[in-house]
Each structure stands twice: as C-alpha cells, then as structure tokens.
Coordinates of C-alpha atoms and ligand atoms in Angstrom, one line a residue:
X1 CA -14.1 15.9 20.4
X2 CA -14.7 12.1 20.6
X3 CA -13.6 10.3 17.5
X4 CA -13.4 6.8 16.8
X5 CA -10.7 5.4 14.0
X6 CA -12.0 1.6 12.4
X7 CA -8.9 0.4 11.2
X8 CA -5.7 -0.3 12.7
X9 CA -3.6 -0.4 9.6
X10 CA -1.1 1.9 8.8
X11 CA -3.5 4.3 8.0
X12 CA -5.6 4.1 11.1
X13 CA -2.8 4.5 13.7
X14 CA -1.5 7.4 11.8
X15 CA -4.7 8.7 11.8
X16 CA -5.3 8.2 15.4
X17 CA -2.0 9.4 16.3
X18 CA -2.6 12.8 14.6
X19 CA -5.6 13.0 16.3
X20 CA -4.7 12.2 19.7
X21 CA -2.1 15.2 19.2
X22 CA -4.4 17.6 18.5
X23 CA -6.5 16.8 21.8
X24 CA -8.8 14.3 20.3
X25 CA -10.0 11.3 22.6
X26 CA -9.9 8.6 20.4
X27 CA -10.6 4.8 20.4
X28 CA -9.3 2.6 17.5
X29 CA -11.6 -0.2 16.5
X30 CA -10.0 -3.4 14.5
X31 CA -11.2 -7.6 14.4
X32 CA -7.8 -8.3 14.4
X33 CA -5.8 -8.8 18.2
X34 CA -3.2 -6.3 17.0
X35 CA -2.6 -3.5 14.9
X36 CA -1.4 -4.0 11.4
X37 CA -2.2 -7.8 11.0
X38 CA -4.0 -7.5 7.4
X39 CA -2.1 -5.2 4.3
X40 CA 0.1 -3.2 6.5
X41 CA 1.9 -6.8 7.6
X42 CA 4.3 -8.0 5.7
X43 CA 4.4 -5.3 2.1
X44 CA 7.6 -4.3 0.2
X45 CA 8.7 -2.3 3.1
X46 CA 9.7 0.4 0.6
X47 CA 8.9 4.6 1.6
X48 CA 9.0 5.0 -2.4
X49 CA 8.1 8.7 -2.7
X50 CA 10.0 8.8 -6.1
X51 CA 8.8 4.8 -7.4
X52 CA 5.2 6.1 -7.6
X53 CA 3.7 5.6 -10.9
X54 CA -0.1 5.3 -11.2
X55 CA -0.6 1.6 -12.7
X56 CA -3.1 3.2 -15.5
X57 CA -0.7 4.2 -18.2
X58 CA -0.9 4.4 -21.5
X59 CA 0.5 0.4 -22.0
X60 CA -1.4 -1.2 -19.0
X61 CA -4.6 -2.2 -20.8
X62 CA -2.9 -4.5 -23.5
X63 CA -0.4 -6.0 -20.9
X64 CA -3.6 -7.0 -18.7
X65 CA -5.1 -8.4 -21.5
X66 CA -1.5 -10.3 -22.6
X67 CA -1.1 -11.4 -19.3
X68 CA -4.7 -12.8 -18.9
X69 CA -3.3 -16.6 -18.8
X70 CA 0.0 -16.5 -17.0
X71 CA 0.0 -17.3 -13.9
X72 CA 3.3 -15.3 -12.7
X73 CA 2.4 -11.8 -14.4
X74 CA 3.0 -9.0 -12.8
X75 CA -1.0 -7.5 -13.4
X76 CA -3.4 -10.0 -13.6
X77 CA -6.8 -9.4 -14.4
X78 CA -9.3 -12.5 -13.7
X79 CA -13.0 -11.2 -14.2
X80 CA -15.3 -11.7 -11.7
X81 CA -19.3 -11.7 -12.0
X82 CA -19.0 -8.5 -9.9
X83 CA -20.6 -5.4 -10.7
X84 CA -17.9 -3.3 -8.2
X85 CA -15.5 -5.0 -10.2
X86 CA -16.1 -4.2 -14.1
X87 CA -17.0 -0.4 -13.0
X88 CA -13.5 -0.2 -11.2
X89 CA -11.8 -1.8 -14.2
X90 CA -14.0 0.5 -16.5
X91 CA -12.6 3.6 -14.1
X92 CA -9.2 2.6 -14.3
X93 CA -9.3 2.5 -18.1
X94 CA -10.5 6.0 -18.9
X95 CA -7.2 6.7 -16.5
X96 CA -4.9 5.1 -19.1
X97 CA -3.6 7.7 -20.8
X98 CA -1.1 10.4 -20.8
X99 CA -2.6 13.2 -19.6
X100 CA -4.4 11.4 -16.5
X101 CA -1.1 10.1 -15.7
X102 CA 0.9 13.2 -15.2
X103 CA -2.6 14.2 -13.2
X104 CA -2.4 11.4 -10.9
X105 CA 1.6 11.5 -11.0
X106 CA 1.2 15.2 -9.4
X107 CA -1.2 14.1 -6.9
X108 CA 0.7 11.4 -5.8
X109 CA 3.6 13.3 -5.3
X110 CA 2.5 15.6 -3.3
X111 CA 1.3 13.1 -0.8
X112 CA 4.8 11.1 -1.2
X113 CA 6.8 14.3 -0.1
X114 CA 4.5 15.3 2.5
X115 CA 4.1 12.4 4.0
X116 CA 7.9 12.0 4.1
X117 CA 8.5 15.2 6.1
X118 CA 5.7 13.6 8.6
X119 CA 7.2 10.5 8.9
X120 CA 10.5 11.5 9.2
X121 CA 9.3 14.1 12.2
X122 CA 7.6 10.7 13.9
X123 CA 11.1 8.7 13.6
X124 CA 12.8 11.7 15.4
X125 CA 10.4 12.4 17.9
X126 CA 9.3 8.8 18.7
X127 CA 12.6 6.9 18.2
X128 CA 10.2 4.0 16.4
X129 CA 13.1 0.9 15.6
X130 CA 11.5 -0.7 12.4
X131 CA 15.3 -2.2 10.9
X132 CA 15.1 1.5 8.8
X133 CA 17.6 1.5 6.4
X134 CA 17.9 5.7 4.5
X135 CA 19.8 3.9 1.5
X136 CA 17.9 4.7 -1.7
X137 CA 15.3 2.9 -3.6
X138 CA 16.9 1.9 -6.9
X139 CA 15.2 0.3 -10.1
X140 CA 16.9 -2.2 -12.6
X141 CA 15.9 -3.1 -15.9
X142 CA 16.6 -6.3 -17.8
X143 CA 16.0 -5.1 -21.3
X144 CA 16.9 -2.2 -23.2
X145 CA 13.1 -0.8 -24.5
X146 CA 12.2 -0.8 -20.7
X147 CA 15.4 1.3 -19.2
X148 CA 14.9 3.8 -22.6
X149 CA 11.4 4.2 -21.4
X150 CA 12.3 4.3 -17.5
X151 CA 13.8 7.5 -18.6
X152 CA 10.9 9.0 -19.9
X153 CA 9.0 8.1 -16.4
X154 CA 12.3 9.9 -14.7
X155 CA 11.4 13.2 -16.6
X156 CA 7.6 13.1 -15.1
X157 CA 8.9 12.4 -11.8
X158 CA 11.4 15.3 -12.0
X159 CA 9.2 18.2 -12.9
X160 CA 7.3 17.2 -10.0
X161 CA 10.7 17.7 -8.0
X162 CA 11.4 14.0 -7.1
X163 CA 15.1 13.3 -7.2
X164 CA 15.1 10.4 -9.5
X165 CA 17.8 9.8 -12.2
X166 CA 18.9 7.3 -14.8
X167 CA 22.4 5.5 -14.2
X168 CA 24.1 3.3 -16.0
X169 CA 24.9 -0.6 -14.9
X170 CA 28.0 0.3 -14.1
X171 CA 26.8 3.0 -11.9
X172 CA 23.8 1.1 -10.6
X173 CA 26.6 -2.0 -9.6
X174 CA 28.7 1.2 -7.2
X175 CA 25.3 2.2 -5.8
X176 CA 24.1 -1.3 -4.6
X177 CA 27.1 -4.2 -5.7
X178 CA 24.6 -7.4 -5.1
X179 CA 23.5 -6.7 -8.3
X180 CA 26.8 -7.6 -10.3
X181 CA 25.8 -11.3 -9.6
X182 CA 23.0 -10.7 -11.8
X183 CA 24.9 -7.7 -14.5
X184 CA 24.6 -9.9 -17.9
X185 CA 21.3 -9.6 -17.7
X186 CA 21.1 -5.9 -16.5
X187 CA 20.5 -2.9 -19.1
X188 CA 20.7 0.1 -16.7
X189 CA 18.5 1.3 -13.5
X190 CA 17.2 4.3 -12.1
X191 CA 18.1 5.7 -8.6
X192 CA 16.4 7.9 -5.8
X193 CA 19.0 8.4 -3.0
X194 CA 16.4 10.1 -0.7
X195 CA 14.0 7.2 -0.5
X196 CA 14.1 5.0 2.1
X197 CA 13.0 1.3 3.4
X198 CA 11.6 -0.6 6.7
X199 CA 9.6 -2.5 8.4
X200 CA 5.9 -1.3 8.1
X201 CA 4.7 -4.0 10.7
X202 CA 6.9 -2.7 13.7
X203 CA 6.9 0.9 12.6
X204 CA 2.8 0.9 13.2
X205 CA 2.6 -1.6 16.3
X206 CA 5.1 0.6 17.9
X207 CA 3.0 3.6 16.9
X208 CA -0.1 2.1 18.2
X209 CA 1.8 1.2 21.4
X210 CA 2.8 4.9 21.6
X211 CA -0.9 5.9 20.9
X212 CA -2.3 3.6 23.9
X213 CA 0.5 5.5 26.2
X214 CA -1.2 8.9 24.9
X215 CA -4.4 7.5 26.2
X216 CA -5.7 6.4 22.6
X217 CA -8.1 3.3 23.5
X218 CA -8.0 0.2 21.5
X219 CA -10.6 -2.4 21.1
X220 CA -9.3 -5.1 19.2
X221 CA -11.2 -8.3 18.1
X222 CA -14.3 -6.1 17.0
X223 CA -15.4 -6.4 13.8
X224 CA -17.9 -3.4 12.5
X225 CA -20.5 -4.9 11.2
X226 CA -22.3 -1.3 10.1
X227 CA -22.8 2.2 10.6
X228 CA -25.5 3.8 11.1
X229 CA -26.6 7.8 10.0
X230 CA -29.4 10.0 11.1
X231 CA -30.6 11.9 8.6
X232 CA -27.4 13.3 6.7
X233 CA -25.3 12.8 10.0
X234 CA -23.3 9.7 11.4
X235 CA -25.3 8.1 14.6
X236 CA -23.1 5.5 15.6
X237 CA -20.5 2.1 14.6
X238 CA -22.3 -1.1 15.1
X239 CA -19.4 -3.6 16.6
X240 CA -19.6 -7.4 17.6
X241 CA -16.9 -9.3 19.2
X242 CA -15.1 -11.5 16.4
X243 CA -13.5 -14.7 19.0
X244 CA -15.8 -17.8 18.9
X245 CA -16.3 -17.8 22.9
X246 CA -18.3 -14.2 22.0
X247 CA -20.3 -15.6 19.7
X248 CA -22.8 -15.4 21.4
X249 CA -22.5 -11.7 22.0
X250 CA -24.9 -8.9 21.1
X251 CA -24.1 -6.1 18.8
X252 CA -22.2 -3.2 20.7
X253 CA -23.3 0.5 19.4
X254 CA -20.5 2.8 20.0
X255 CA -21.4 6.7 19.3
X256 CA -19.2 9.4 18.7
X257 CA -18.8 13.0 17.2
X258 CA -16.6 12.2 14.0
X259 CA -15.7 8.8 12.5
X260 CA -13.3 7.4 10.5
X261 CA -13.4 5.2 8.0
X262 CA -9.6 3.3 8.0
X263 CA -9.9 -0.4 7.1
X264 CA -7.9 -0.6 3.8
X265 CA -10.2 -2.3 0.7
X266 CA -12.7 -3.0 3.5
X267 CA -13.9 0.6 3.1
X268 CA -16.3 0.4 0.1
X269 CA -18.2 -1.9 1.4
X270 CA -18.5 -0.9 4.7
X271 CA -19.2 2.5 3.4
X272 CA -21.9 1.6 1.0
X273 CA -24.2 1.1 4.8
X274 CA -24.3 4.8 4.8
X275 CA -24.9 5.2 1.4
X276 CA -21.5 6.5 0.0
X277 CA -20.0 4.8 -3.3
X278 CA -16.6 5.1 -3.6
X279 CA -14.0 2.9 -6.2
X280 CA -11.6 1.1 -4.1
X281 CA -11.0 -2.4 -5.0
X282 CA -8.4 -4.9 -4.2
X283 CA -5.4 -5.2 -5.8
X284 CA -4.1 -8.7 -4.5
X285 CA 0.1 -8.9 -3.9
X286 CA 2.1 -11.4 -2.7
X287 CA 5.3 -11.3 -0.4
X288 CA 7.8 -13.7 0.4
X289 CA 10.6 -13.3 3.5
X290 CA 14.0 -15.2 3.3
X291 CA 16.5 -15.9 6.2
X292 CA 19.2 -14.1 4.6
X293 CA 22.2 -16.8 4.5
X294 CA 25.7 -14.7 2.8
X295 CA 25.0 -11.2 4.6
X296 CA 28.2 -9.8 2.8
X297 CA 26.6 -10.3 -0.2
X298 CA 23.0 -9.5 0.1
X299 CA 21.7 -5.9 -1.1
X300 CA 21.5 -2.9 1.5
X301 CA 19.6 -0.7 -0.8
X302 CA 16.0 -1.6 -1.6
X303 CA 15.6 -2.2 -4.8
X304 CA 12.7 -2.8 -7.7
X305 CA 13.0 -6.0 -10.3
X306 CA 11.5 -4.4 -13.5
X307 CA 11.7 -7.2 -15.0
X308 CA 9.0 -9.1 -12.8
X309 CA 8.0 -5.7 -11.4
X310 CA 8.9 -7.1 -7.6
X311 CA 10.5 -4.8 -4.5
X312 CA 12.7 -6.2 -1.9
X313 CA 14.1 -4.3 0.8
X314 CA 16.5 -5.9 3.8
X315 CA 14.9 -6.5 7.1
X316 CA 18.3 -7.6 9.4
X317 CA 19.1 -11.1 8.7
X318 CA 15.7 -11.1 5.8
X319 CA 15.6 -10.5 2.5
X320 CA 11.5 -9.0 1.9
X321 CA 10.6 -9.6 -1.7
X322 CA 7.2 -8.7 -2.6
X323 CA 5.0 -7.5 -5.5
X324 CA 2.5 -8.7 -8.9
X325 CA -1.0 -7.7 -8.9
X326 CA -4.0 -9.3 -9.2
X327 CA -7.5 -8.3 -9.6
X328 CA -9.4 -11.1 -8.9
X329 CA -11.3 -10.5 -6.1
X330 CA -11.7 -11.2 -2.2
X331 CA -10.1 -14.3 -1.9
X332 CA -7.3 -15.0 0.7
X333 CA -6.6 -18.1 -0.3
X334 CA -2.5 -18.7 0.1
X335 CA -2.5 -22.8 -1.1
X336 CA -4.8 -22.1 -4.0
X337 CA -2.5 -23.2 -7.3
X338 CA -2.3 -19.6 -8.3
X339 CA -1.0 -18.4 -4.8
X340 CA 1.0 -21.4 -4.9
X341 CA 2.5 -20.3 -8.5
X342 CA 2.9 -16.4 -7.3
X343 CA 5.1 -17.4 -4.7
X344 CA 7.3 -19.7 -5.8
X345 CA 8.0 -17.1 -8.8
X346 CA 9.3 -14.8 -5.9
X347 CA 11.7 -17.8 -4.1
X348 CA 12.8 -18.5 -8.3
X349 CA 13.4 -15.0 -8.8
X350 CA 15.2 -14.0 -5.9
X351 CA 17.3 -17.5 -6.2
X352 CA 18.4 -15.9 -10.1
X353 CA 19.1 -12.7 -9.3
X354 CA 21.2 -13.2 -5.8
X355 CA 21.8 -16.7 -6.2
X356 CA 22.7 -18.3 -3.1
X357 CA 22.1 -15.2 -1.0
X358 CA 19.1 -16.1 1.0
X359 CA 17.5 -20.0 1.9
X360 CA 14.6 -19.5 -0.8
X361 CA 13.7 -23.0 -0.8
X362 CA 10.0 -23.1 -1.3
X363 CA 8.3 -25.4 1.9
X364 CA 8.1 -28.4 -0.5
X365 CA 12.0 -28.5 -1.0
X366 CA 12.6 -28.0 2.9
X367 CA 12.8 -24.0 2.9
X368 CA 11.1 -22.2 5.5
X369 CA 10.1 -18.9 3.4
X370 CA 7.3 -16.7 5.2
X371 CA 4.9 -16.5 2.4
X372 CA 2.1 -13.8 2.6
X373 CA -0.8 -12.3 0.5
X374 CA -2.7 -8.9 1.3
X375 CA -5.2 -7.1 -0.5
X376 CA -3.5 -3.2 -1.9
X377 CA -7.0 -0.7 -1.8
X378 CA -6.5 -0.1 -5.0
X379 CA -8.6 3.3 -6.9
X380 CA -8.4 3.5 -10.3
X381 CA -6.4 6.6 -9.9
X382 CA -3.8 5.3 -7.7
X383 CA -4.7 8.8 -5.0
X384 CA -6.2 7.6 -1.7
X385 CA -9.5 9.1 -0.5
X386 CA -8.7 11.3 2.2
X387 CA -11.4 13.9 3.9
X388 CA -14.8 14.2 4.6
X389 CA -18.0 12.3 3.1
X390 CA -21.0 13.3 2.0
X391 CA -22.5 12.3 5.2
X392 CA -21.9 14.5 8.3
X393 CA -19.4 13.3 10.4
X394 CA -17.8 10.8 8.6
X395 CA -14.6 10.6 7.4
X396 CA -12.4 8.6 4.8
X397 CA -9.1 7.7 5.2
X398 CA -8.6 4.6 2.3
X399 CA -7.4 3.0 -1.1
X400 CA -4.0 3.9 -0.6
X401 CA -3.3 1.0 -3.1
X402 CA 0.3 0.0 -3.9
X403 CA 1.8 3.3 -1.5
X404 CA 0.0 3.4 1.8
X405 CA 3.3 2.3 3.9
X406 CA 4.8 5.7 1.7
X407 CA 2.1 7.9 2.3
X408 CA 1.1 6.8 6.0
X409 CA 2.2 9.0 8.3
X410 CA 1.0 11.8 5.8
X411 CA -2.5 10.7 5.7
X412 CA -2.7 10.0 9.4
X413 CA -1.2 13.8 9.3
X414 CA -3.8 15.7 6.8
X415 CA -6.9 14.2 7.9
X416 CA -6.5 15.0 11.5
X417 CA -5.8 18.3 10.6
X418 CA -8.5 18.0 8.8
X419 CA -11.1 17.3 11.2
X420 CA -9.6 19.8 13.5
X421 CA -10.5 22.3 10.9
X422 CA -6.8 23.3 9.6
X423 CA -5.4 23.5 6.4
X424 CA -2.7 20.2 5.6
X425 CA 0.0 22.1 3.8
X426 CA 0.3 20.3 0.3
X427 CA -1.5 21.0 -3.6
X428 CA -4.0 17.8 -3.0
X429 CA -8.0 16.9 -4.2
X430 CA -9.1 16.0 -0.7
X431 CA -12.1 14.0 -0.6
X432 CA -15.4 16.6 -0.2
X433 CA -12.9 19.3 -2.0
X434 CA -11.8 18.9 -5.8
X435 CA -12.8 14.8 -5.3
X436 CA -16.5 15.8 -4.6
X437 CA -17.4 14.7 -8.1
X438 CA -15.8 11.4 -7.9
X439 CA -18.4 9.5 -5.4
X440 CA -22.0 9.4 -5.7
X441 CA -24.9 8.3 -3.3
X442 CA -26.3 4.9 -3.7
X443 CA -28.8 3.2 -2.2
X444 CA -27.9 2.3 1.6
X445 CA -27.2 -1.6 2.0
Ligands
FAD501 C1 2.5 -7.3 -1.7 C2 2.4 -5.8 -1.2 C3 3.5 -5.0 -1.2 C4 3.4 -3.7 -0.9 N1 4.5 -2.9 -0.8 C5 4.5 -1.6 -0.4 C6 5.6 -0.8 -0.3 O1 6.7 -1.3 -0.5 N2 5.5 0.5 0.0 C7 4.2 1.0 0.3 O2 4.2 2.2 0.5 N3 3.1 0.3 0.3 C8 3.2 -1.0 -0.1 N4 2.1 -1.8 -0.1 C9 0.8 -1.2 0.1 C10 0.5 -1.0 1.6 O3 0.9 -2.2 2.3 C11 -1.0 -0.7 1.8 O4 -1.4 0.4 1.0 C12 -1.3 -0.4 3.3 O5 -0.9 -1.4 4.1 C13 -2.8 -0.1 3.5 O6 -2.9 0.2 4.8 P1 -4.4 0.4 5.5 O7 -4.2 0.8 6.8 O8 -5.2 1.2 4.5 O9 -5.0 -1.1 5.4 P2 -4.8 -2.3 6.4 O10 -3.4 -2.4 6.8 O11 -5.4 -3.5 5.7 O12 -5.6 -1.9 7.6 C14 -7.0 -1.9 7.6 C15 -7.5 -2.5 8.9 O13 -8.9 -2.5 9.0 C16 -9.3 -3.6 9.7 N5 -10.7 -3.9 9.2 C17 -11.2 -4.0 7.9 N6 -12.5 -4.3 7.9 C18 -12.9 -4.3 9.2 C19 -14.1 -4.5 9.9 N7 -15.3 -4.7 9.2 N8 -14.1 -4.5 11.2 C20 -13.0 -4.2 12.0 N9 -11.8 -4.0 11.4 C21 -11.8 -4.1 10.1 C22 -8.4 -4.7 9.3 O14 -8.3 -5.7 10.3 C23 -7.1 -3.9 9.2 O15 -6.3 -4.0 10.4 C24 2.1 -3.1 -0.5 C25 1.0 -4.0 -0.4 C26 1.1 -5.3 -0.8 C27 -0.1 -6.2 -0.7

C-alpha cells in the first residue's frame, strides 16, 4: 500500500516508521530541508508520561484572565479577530472542570504509557543517541497552596497507574541536589522516577535517517499547498517546491492509497481543503539553551519550575529550559518585545534558581543563549487526533499540544497499525471511533 506522511515532525517520522515496518512504501513530505526543524526542534526534551495534566482545569479560566497583561505569564491569552480562535477558546472552556479533567487525564495516560513501551522498544532496537538521560522527571513548588494542591493532582495521576508521588524538600534536594541552591524558596516537589528526558531533535533525525535506510523516501523543501478528494475519497497532495530558485515551479500532484495528515498546528488548516474541521490551535512556547558552565553542579534530573511552570532537562554540556503558553496566534516573531520579554524571563529564572550554573547572559549582555519559539498543536482537550477522517483515505495524526515528544513513538505506533487494519493495544477515543462526534464538515476552502 502506497502511503504518503506530510510532516516530518516527531509525529510524522514515527508515523512513517511504523508504517514502513508493516510493509508500507512510504514517502514523507515536509518544506523544511530536514526532519524536525519546526516544534519537534528545540521543546523541553521531557518523555513526561506522569507530568501530563490537561491545561483546562478547574482554575485555568481566571488565571488567563489574571494573566491577560503580563508579559512573563505562564498562559497567555491575547485575542485575536479570529473565528478558529474564540471557538477553540470557547472548547477549551467547557473542558475546565473536574469531571472533563479526570476524562482527558485517562486519555492521556493511556497514550503516555503506551507510547513509552514504543519508544523504549525503538531505543533498544535502533540504538538512537539523543543525550537520553532515564533519571526521573521531578516537579518543585515555591509556595505552600501550590505543593498542597500538587498532591491532589498526584492522586488523579495514581488511579490511572502513574507512579507519581509527593516528597518533601528534603527528599526532593537527595533526588536531584542542584536544587538546594535554590531550598529557601522551595516548599516540596513531586517525583516520577520512571520518566525520562532527551533530545527530541536527534532522536527524530536519526529516526528519519533510519527510515530512508528502510527505503522510506523523503522530499523535503515541499510545501503542500492542498489536498484534493474525489467524492468522499482522497485523490491526491498538491506539492510545490519552497527554495526561491523553484519559484518558478509548477504544482506537483502526488497520489497515493492512504494519507496522512502529520504537520503539527498546520493541520486544521490544511485539513479544512478537504472539508474536515477539527480544533487544533497553537499554543506558542518558548525555549532557551545554555552552555552549561559548573557541570558538578548543574541538575541531572529533569525537572519542572512550578513556580513559572518551565521544564528543563540536561542536554551534555546544556542546560534546555523551556515552557509558558501563549495563545495568540501564528506569529513567529522571536525579536518582537514580547518574545523578547518571554526569553529573558527564562535566562532570569534559570540564573535564580542555579545561579551561576550555566552562561544565561541574554545576547544584549554578551551571552550566546539559543533562544527558540515553536507553535504546541494545542486541542482543547489536551488528546491528539489520531485515526481516520471522515474522508476516505485520509488520516490524522496531530494536536499533540504540550506532549507530542511523550507520546511520539506511540502515535507513530497506533496509527500505523491502524491503517493496516489492527487493533493498537490501549483504552483510547481514536479519531473516526469514540472522537467521531468531535469534528464536523465544513465547507471545503
Ligand atoms: C516550548 C515547548 C516545549 C515543549 N516541551 C515538550 C516536552 O518537554 N515534552 C513533550 O512531550 N513535548 C513537548 N513539547 C511539545 C512537542 O514539541 C510537540 O507536541 C511536537 O513537537 C509536535 O510534533 P509534530 O510532529 O506534531 O509537529 P512538528 O514538529 O511541527 O512537525 C510538523 C511538520 O509539518 C511540516 N509542515 C507543516 N505544514 C506544512 C506544509 N503545508 N507543507 C509541508 N510541510 C508542512 C513542518 O515543517 C514540520 O516539520 C513542547 C513544545 C514547545 C513549543
């Protein structure tokens, strides 16, 4: 069966990897000269199966609205005159509550420990070095309301069969002790000794290499410009070369028997040429890599900030801080005074919590910090959309949101089988199962 993958994010490769294994000839299609160049680049690096709460809770609303005018929060919400942009935010809403969180918390487990087992059986039988570290994600918090309330989170994660638990600062400064250089300020953590960290970048353009050895063919610097359906069926990926000595070049219709929709918050859009609607938005988050300058002294175990709701994991001789949220559309723009103001709250941060650690000069006092920005697929629910659309033929594998370097190789994993008509061995709402209800026509663009 001839299938092509657009995307060559985390999600994609996975995909196209999975599929290659069951026999499939496949060709990946991406704009970008490599694989994971857009979100999959330069994220947390954390495999958080355990850190996985939806971000509609019961609080979330008035902290969005609290946080409307700061430029550092950790969810910011700048409305847009965009239609796709209310209706998410109107969707995400009616999931603030206690009984769609446990929902979405179930779902999103059952992903998160799948898609462990899957990657874990890739590391072994691939050998993929991505600067892996198997230490444990653990969670601080820096006031006492917030580490009472962690514990509450803890119990949810734990009926689900996540090995999370509470520990006290003392405890938390024996698990990981870069944190005692910070204690005064520390109230207690939480712990996951089973999580992991690394190096989402390498991991997937290792895989990809791996997938080109298998005979997967790749045909980078293609943008898809559409796709085209006959009748209720996909008919074929309209592609044009992206580089400016192609510009010239005609539109390239590439047909095949299934296709796969892969390419992150690009997906909706993409997917509204075929008619099919479905809430994925982007969540905007900012990184921030630091040459790591006392090794001795910088953390091992990956960690989460509660305070300013940030991740960092170590990369080698880096220190990978990322996180916030913003809803506020498309833009990419890294110099704007907001992206400006999001970063430097990460080289601040980092500089108060492991002070002297890591060179987190911002560029204007002489650092050379890698500064990114990447767009999360974000659904209102936090759950990806994984299966098959309403049109023949087409598949979805998107809006992973903040998790899709945790539940890669699992997605990759379940839609292959999938579309090679088995049964992926987890209690999920794939997309054309229990999801059905959640995406409706509309009018092709
Ligand atoms: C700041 C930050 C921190 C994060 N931290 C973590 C973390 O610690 N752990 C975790 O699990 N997840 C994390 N994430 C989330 C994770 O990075 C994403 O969920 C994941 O990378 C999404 O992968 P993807 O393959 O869906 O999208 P992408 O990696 O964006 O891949 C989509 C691909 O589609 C291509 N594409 C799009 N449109 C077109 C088109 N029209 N034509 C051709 N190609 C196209 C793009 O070039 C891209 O290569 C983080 C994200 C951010 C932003």
């Amino acid at each position: 069966m001839k299938t092509i993958v657009l995307g060559a994010g985390i999600i994609g490769i996975s995909t196209a990897w999975h599929l290659r294994e069951r026999g499939h000839e496949v060709t990946v299609i991406d704009r970008q000269p490599d694989a994971a160049l857009e979100t999959s680049f330069a994220n947390a690096a954390q495999i958080s199966v355990s850190y996985c709460e939806p971000w509609a809770n019961r609080q979330a609303p008035w902290k969005a609205l609290k946080w409307m005018f700061d430029k550092e929060a950790p969810l910011l919400w700048r409305p847009h005159l965009d239609a796709q942009q209310w209706r998410w935010c109107l969707q995400f809403l009616a999931q603030c509550n206690d009984a769609a969180f446990e929902r979405n918390v179930a779902q999103i487990v059952a992903l998160g420990a799948y898609s462990h087992q899957a990657h874990k059986a890739l590391v072994q039988q691939l050998g993929i070095d991505y600067h892996r570290l198997e230490r444990g994600i653990a969670h601080f918090y820096t006031d006492q309301q917030s580490f009472e309330d962690a514990a509450q989170a803890v119990e949810v994660m734990r009926r689900y069969g996540v090995q999370r638990r509470v520990v006290s600062r003392e405890e938390l400064f024996q698990i990981e002790p870069a944190f005692q250089a910070y204690g005064a300020h520390i109230t207690g953590g939480t712990y996951t000794r089973s999580d992991e960290s690394g190096d989402a970048r390498e991991f997937t353009q290792q895989l990809a290499r791996h997938c080109a050895a298998q005979g997967v063919e790749f045909l980078y610097g293609q943008a898809v410009q559409r796709l085209h359906k006959d009748g209720n069926a996909i008919k074929s990926v309209a592609v044009r070369a992206v580089s400016e000595s192609a510009s010239g070049q005609k539109e390239q219709i590439l047909q095949a028997d299934a296709v796969v929709v892969a390419c992150g918050s690009y997906s909706a859009p993409l997917l509204r040429s075929v008619g099919v609607d479905v809430p994925i938005y982007p969540g905007k988050g900012y990184s921030a890599t630091f040459p790591i300058l006392r090794p001795e002294a910088a953390p091992v175990v990956s960690a989460i900030d509660d305070g300013k709701k940030i991740a960092m994991s170590r990369l080698g001789n880096f220190l990978r801080v990322a996180g916030t949220i913003e809803l506020n559309g498309w833009g990419m723009d890294l110099d704007s005074p907001l992206g400006r103001a999001r970063c430097h709250m990460l080289s601040r941060r980092i500089e108060t919590i492991l002070p002297g650690v890591c060179d987190t000069r911002t560029p204007e006092e002489g650092g050379n910090p890698q500064y990114w920005m990447g767009l999360r697929p974000a659904t209102p629910t936090n759950i990806p959309f994984i299966g098959q659309t309403r049109v023949a033929g087409l598949w979805l594998n998107a809006g992973h949101g903040t998790l899709g370097w945790t539940h890669g190789a699992g997605s990759g994993k379940a839609l292959a089988e999938l579309i090679s008509g088995e049964r992926p061995a987890m209690a999920f709402d794939f997309l054309g199962e229990g999801r059905q209800r959640q995406y409706r026509p509309v009018a092709a663009a």
